[in-house]
mmCIF file of C-alpha atoms and ligand atoms in Angstrom:
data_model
loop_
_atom_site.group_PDB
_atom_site.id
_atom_site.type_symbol
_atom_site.label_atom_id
_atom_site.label_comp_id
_atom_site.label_asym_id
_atom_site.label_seq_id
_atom_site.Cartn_x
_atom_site.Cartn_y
_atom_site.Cartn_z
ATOM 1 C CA UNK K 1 94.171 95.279 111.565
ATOM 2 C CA UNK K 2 97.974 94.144 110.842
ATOM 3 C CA UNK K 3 100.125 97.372 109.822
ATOM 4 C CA UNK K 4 102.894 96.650 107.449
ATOM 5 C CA UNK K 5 105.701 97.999 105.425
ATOM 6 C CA UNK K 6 106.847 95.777 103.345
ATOM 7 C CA UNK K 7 105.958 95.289 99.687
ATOM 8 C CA UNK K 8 106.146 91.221 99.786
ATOM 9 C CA UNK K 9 104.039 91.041 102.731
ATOM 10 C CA UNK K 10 101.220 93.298 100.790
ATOM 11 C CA UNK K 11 101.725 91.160 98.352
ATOM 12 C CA UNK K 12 101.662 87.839 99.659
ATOM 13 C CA UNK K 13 98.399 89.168 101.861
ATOM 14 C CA UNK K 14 96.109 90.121 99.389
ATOM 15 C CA UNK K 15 97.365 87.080 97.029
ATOM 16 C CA UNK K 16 95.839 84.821 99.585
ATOM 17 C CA UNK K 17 92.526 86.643 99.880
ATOM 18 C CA UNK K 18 92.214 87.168 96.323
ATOM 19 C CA UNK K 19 93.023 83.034 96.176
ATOM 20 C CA UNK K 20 90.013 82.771 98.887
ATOM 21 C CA UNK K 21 87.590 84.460 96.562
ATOM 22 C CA UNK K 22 87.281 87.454 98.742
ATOM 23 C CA UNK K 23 86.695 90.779 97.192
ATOM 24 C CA UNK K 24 89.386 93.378 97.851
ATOM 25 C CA UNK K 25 89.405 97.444 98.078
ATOM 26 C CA UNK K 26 91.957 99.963 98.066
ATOM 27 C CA UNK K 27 92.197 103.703 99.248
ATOM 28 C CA UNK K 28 95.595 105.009 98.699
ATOM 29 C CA UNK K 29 96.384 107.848 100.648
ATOM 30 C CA UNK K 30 99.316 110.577 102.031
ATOM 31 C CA UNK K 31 97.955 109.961 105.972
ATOM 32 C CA UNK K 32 97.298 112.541 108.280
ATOM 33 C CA UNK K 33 93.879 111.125 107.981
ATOM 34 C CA UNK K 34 90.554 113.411 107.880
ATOM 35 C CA UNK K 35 87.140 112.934 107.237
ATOM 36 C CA UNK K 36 87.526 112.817 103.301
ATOM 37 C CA UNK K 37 90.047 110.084 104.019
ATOM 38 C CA UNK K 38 87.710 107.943 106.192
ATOM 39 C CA UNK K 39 84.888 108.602 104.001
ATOM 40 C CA UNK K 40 86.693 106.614 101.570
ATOM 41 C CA UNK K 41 87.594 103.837 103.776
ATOM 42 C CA UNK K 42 83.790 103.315 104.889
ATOM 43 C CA UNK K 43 82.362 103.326 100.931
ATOM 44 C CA UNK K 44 85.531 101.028 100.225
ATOM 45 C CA UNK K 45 84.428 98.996 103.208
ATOM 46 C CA UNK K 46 80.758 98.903 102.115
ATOM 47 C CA UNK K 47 81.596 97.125 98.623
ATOM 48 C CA UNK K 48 84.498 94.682 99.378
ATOM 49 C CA UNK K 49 85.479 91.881 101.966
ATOM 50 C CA UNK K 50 88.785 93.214 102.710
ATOM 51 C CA UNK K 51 90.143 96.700 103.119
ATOM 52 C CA UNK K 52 93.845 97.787 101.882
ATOM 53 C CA UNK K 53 94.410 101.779 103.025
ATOM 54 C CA UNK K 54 97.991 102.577 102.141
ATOM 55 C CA UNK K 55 99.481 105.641 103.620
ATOM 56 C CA UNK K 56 102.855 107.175 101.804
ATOM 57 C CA UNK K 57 103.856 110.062 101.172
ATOM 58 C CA UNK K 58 104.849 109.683 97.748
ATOM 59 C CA UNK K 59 107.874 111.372 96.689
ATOM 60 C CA UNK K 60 108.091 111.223 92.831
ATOM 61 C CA UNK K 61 104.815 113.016 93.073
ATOM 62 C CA UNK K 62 106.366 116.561 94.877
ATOM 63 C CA UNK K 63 108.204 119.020 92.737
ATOM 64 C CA UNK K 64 111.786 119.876 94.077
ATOM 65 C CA UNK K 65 110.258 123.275 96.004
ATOM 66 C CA UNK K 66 107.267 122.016 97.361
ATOM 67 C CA UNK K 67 106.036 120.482 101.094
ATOM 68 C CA UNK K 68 107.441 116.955 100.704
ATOM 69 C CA UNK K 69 109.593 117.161 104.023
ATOM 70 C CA UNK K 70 107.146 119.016 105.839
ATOM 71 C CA UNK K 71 104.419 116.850 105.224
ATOM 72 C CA UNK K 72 101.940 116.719 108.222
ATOM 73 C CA UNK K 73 101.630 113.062 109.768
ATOM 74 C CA UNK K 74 100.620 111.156 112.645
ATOM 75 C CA UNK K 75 100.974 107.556 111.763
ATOM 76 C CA UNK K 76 99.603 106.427 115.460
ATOM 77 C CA UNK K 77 96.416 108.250 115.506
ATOM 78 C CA UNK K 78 96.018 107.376 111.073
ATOM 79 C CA UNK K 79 96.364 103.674 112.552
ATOM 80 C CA UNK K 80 93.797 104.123 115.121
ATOM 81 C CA UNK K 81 91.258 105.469 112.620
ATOM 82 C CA UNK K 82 92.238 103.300 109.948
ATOM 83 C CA UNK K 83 91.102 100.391 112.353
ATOM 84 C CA UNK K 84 88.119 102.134 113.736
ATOM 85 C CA UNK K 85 86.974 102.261 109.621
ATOM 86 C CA UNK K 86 87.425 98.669 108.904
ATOM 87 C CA UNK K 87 90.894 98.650 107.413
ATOM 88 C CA UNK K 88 92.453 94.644 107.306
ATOM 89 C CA UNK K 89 95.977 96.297 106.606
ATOM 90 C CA UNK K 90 97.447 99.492 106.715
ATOM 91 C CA UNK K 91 100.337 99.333 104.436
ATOM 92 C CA UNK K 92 102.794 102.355 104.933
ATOM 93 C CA UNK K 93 106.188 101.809 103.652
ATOM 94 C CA UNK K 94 108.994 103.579 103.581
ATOM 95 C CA UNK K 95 110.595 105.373 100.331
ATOM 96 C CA UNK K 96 112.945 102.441 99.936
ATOM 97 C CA UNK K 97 110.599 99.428 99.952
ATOM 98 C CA UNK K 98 108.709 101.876 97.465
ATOM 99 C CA UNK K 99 111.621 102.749 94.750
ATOM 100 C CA UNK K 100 114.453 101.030 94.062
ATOM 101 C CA UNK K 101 117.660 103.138 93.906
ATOM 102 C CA UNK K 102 117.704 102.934 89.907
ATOM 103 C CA UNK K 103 114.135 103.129 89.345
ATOM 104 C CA UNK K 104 113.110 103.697 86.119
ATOM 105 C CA UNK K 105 110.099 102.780 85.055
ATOM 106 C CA UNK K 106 107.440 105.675 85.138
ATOM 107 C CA UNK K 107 103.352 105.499 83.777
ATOM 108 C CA UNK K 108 101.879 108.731 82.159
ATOM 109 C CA UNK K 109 98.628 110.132 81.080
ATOM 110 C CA UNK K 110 100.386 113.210 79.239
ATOM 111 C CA UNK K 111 97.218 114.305 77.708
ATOM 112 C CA UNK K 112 95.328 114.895 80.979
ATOM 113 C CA UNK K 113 98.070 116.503 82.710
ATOM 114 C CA UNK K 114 98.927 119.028 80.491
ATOM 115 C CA UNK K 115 96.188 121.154 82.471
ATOM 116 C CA UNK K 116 94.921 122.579 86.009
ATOM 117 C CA UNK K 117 97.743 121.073 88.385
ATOM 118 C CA UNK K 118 99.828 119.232 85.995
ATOM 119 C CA UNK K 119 100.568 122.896 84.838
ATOM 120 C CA UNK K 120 102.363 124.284 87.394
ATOM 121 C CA UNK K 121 103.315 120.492 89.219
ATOM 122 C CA UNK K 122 104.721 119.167 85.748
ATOM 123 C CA UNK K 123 105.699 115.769 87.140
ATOM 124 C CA UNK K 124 103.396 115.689 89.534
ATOM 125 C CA UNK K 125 100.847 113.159 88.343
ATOM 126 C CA UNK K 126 103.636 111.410 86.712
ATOM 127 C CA UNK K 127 104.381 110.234 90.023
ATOM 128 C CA UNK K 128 100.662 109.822 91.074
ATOM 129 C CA UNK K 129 100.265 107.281 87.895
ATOM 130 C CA UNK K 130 103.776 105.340 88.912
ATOM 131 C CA UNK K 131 102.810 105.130 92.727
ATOM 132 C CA UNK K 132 98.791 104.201 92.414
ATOM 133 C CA UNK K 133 100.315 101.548 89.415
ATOM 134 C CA UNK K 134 102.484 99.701 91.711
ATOM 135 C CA UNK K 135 99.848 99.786 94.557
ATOM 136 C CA UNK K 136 97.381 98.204 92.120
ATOM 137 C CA UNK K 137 100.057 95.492 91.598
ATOM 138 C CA UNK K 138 101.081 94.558 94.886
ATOM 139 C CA UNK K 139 97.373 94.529 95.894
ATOM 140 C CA UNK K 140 95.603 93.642 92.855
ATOM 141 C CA UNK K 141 92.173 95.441 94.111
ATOM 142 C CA UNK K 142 88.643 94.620 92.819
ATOM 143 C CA UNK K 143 87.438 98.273 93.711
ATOM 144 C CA UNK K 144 89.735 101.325 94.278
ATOM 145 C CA UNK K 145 88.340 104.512 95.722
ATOM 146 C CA UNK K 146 89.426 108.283 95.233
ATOM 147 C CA UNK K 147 88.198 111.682 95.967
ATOM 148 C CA UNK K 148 86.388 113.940 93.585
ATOM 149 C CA UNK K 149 88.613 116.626 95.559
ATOM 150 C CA UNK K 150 91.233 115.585 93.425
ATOM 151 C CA UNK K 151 89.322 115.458 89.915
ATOM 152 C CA UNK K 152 92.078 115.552 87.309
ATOM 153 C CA UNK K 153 93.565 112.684 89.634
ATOM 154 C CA UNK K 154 90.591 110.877 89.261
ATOM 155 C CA UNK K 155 89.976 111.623 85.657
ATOM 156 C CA UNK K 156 93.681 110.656 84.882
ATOM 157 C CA UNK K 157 93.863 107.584 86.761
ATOM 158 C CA UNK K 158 90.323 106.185 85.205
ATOM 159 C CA UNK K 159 91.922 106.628 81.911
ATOM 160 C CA UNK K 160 95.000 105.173 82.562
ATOM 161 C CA UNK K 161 93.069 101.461 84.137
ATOM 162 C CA UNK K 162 90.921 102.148 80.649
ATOM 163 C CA UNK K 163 94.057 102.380 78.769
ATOM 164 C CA UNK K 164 96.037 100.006 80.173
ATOM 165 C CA UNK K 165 93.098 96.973 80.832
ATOM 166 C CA UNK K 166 93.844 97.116 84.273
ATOM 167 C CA UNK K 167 90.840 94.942 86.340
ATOM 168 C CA UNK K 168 90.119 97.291 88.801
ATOM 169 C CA UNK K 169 86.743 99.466 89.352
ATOM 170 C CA UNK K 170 87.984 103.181 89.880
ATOM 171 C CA UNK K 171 85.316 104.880 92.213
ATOM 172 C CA UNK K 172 84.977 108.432 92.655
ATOM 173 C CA UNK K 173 83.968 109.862 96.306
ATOM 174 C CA UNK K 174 82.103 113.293 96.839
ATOM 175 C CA UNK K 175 83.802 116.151 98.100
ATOM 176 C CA UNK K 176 83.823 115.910 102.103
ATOM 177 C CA UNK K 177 83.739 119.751 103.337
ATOM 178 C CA UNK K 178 83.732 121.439 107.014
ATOM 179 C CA UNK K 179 80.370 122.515 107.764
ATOM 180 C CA UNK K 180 81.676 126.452 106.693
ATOM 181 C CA UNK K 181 82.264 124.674 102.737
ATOM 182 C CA UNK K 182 86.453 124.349 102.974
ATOM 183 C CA UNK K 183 87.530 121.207 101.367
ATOM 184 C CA UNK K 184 89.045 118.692 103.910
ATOM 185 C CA UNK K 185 92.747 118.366 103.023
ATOM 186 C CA UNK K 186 96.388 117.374 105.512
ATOM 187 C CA UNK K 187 97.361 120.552 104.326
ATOM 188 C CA UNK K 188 94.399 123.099 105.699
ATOM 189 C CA UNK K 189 96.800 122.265 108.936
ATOM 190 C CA UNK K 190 99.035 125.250 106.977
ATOM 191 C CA UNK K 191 96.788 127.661 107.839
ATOM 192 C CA UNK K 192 97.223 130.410 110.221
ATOM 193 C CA UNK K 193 93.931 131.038 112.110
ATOM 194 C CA UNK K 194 93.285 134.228 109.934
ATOM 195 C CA UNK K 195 93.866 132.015 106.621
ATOM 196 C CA UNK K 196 91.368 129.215 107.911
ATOM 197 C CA UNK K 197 88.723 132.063 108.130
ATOM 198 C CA UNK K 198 88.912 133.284 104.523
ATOM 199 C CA UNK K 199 89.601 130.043 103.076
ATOM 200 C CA UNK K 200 85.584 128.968 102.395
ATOM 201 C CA UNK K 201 85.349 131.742 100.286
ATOM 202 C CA UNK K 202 86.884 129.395 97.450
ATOM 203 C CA UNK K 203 83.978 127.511 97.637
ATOM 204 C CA UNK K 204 81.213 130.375 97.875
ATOM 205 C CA UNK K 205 82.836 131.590 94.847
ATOM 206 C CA UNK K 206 82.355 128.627 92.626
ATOM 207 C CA UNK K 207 78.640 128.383 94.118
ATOM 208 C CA UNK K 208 78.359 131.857 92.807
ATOM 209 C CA UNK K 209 79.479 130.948 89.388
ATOM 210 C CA UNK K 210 77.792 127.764 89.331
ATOM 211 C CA UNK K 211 74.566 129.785 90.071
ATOM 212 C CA UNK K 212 75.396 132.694 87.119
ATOM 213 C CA UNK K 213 75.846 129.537 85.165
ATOM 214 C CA UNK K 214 72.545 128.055 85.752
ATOM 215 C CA UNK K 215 71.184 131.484 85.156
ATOM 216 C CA UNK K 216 72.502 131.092 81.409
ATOM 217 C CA UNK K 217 76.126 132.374 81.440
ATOM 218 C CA UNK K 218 78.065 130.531 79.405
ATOM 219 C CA UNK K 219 81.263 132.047 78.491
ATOM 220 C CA UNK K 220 84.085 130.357 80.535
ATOM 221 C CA UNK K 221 85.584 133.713 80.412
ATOM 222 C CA UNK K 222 83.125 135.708 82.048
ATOM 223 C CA UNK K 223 82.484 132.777 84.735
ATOM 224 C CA UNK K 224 86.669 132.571 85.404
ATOM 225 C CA UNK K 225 86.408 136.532 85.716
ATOM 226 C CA UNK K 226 83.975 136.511 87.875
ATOM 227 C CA UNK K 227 85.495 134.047 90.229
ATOM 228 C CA UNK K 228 89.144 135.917 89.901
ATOM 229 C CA UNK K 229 87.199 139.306 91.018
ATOM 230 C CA UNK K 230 85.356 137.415 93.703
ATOM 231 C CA UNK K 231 88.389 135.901 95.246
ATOM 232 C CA UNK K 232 90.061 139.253 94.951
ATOM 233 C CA UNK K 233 87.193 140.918 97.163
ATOM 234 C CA UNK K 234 87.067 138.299 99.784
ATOM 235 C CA UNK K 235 90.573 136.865 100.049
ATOM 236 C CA UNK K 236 92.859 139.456 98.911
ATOM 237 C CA UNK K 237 96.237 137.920 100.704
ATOM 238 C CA UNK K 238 95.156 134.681 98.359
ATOM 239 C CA UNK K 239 96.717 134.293 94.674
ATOM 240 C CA UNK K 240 95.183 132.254 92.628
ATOM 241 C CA UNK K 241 97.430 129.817 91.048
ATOM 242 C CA UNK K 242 94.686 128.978 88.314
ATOM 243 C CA UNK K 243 91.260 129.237 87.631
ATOM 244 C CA UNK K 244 89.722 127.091 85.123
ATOM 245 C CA UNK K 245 86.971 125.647 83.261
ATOM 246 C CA UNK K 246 87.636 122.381 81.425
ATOM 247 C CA UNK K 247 85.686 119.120 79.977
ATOM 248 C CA UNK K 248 85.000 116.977 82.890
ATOM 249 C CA UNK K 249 86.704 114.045 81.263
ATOM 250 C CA UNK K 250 89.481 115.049 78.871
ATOM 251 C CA UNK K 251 90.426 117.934 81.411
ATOM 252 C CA UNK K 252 90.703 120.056 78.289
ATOM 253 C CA UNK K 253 89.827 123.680 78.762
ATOM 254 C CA UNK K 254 86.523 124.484 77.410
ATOM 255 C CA UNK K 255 85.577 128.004 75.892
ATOM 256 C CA UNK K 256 81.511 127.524 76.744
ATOM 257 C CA UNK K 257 79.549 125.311 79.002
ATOM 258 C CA UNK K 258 78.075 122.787 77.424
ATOM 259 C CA UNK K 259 76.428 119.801 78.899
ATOM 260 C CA UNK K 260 78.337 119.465 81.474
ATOM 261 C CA UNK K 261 82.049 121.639 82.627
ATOM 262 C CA UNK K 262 84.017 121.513 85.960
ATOM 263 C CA UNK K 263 85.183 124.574 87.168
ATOM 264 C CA UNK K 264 88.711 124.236 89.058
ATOM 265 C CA UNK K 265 90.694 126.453 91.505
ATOM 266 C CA UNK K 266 93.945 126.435 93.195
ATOM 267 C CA UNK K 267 94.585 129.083 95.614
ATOM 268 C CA UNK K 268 97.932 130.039 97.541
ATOM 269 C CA UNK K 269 97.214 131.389 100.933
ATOM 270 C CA UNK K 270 100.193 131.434 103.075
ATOM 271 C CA UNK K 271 101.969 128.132 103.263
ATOM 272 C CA UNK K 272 99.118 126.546 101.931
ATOM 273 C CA UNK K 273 98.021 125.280 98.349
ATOM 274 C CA UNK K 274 93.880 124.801 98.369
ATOM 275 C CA UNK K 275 92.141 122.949 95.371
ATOM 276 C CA UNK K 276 88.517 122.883 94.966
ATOM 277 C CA UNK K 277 86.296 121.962 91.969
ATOM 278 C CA UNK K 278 82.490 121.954 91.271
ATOM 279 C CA UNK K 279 80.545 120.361 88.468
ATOM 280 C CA UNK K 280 78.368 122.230 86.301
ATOM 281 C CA UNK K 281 74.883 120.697 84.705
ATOM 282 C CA UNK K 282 73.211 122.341 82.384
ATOM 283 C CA UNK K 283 70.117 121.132 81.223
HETATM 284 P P1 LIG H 301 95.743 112.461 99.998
HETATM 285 O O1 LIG H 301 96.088 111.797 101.294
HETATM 286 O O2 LIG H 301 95.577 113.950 100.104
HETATM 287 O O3 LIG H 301 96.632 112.034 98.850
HETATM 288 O O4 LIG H 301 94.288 111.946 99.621
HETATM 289 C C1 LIG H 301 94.004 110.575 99.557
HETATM 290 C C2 LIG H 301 92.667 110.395 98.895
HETATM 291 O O5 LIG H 301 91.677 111.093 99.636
HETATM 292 C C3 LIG H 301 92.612 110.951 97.462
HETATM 293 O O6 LIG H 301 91.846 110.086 96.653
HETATM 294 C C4 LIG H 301 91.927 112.275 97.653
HETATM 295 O O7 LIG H 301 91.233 112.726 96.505
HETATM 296 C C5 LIG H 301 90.952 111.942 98.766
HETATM 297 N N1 LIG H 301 90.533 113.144 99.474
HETATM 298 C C6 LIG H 301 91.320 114.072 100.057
HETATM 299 N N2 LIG H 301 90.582 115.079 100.579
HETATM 300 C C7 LIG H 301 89.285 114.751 100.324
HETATM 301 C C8 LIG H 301 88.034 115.384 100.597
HETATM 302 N N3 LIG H 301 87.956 116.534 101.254
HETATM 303 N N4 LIG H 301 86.918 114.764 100.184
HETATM 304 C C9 LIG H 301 86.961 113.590 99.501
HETATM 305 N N5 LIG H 301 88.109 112.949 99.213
HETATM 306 C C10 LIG H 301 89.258 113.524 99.619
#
């Protein structure tokens, strides 16, 4: 595996495999790698001949208050692991190769972002769209892999390559949880021991609504109560920072399940900012 940080030498890289006929992924990524991270490498690695993971902590995508500086990383052991999951090149640049000084040229999904995260993070996936845009051009991937962690992510960036006729297949990765239901995420490394032990409540809460669902509750706004109460019994030192029930595709909120709805949550507890989502069928 060759580690680089240069945008002409991604460039010039996958250009030749591309050339050769080989087929090439892409996971994008922040580093500080855990299993949800090398999940994606290995399905990336399963479809493709060549493996791009990019690790950088995008700045355009962090608000002015939030954890850009403290940022958890480890780029030696992310290498390792990269290279024990197949990756061909680890590309991890620094801000400057990334942005020019004058920069100016940002991508938006307004619609989608309006919502969930892009609510209180209002440039947020501004900067997701600009970053994962010039990635796709410096690396012009055949498949591209993301986690369902990060749904309105997912859902904004597969209508963006829809809008824009980008040639890239957008593949969305199951949820990779400890075995106590917490989300993997860099930043569960926030929490103080007594955090990490109420923090799987999240998820037993939207299993709970997911089940009084499935039992015939419809209303979103009985389901979001009942989560809000729930959280408040089992992790009162958490504030929820929303809890929501929107169309899986449009992100728009939704007043009534319907075919389909995705419940989202993002929790403050401590230093830490938790997201977790879970899709609701109803037959
Ligand atoms: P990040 O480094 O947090 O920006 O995440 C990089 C990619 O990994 C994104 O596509 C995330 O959605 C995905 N990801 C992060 N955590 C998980 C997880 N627990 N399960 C599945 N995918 C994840």
């Amino acid at each position: 595996m060759k580690r680089i940080k240069y945008t002409e030498d991604l460039q010039r890289q996958c250009a030749e495999w591309r050339a050769k006929g080989l087929k090439v992924g892409l996971v994008p990524t922040m580093g500080y790698f855990h299993d949800g991270h090398l999940a994606l490498m290995d399905h990336a690695r399963s479809m493709c001949d060549k493996l791009v993971v990019t690790l950088f902590v995008n700045p355009t995508q962090f608000g002015p208050n939030e954890d850009l500086d403290a940022y958890p990383h480890d780029i030696e052991r992310d290498s390792q692991l990269a290279w024990d999951h197949g990756a061909d090149l680890l590309f991890a640049p620094a801000p400057e190769a990334m942005y020019a000084p004058d920069h100016a040229t940002w991508v938006e999904v307004p619609e989608l972002a309006q919502n969930l995260c892009g609510a209180s993070r209002p440039t947020h996936f501004r900067g997701v769209c600009t970053v994962v845009m010039k990635l796709f051009m410096l690396t012009l991937p055949h498949v591209a892999v993301f986690g369902q962690k990060d749904w309105q992510q997912l859902a904004i960036l597969k209508r963006m390559v829809r809008d824009l006729n980008i040639p890239v297949d957008i593949q969305g990765h199951p949820i990779v949880r400890e075995k106590d239901g917490l989300a993997l995420s860099s930043r569960n490394a926030y929490l103080t021991p007594e955090e990490r032990e109420h923090a799987p409540f999240i998820r037993k809460a939207l299993l709970e609504a997911r089940r009084l669902a499935q039992q015939g509750e419809t209303d979103a706004l009985v389901i979001k109560d009942f989560i809000r109460q729930r959280l408040g019994q089992t992790m009162p030192m958490a504030e929820p920072d929303y809890i929501e029930m929107v169309d899986p595709n449009s992100i728009q909120p939704i007043m009534a399940v319907a075919d389909s709805a995705l419940i989202a949550v993002a929790v403050r507890l401590g230093k830490a900012r938790l997201i977790d989502n879970i899709l609701i069928k109803v037959d």
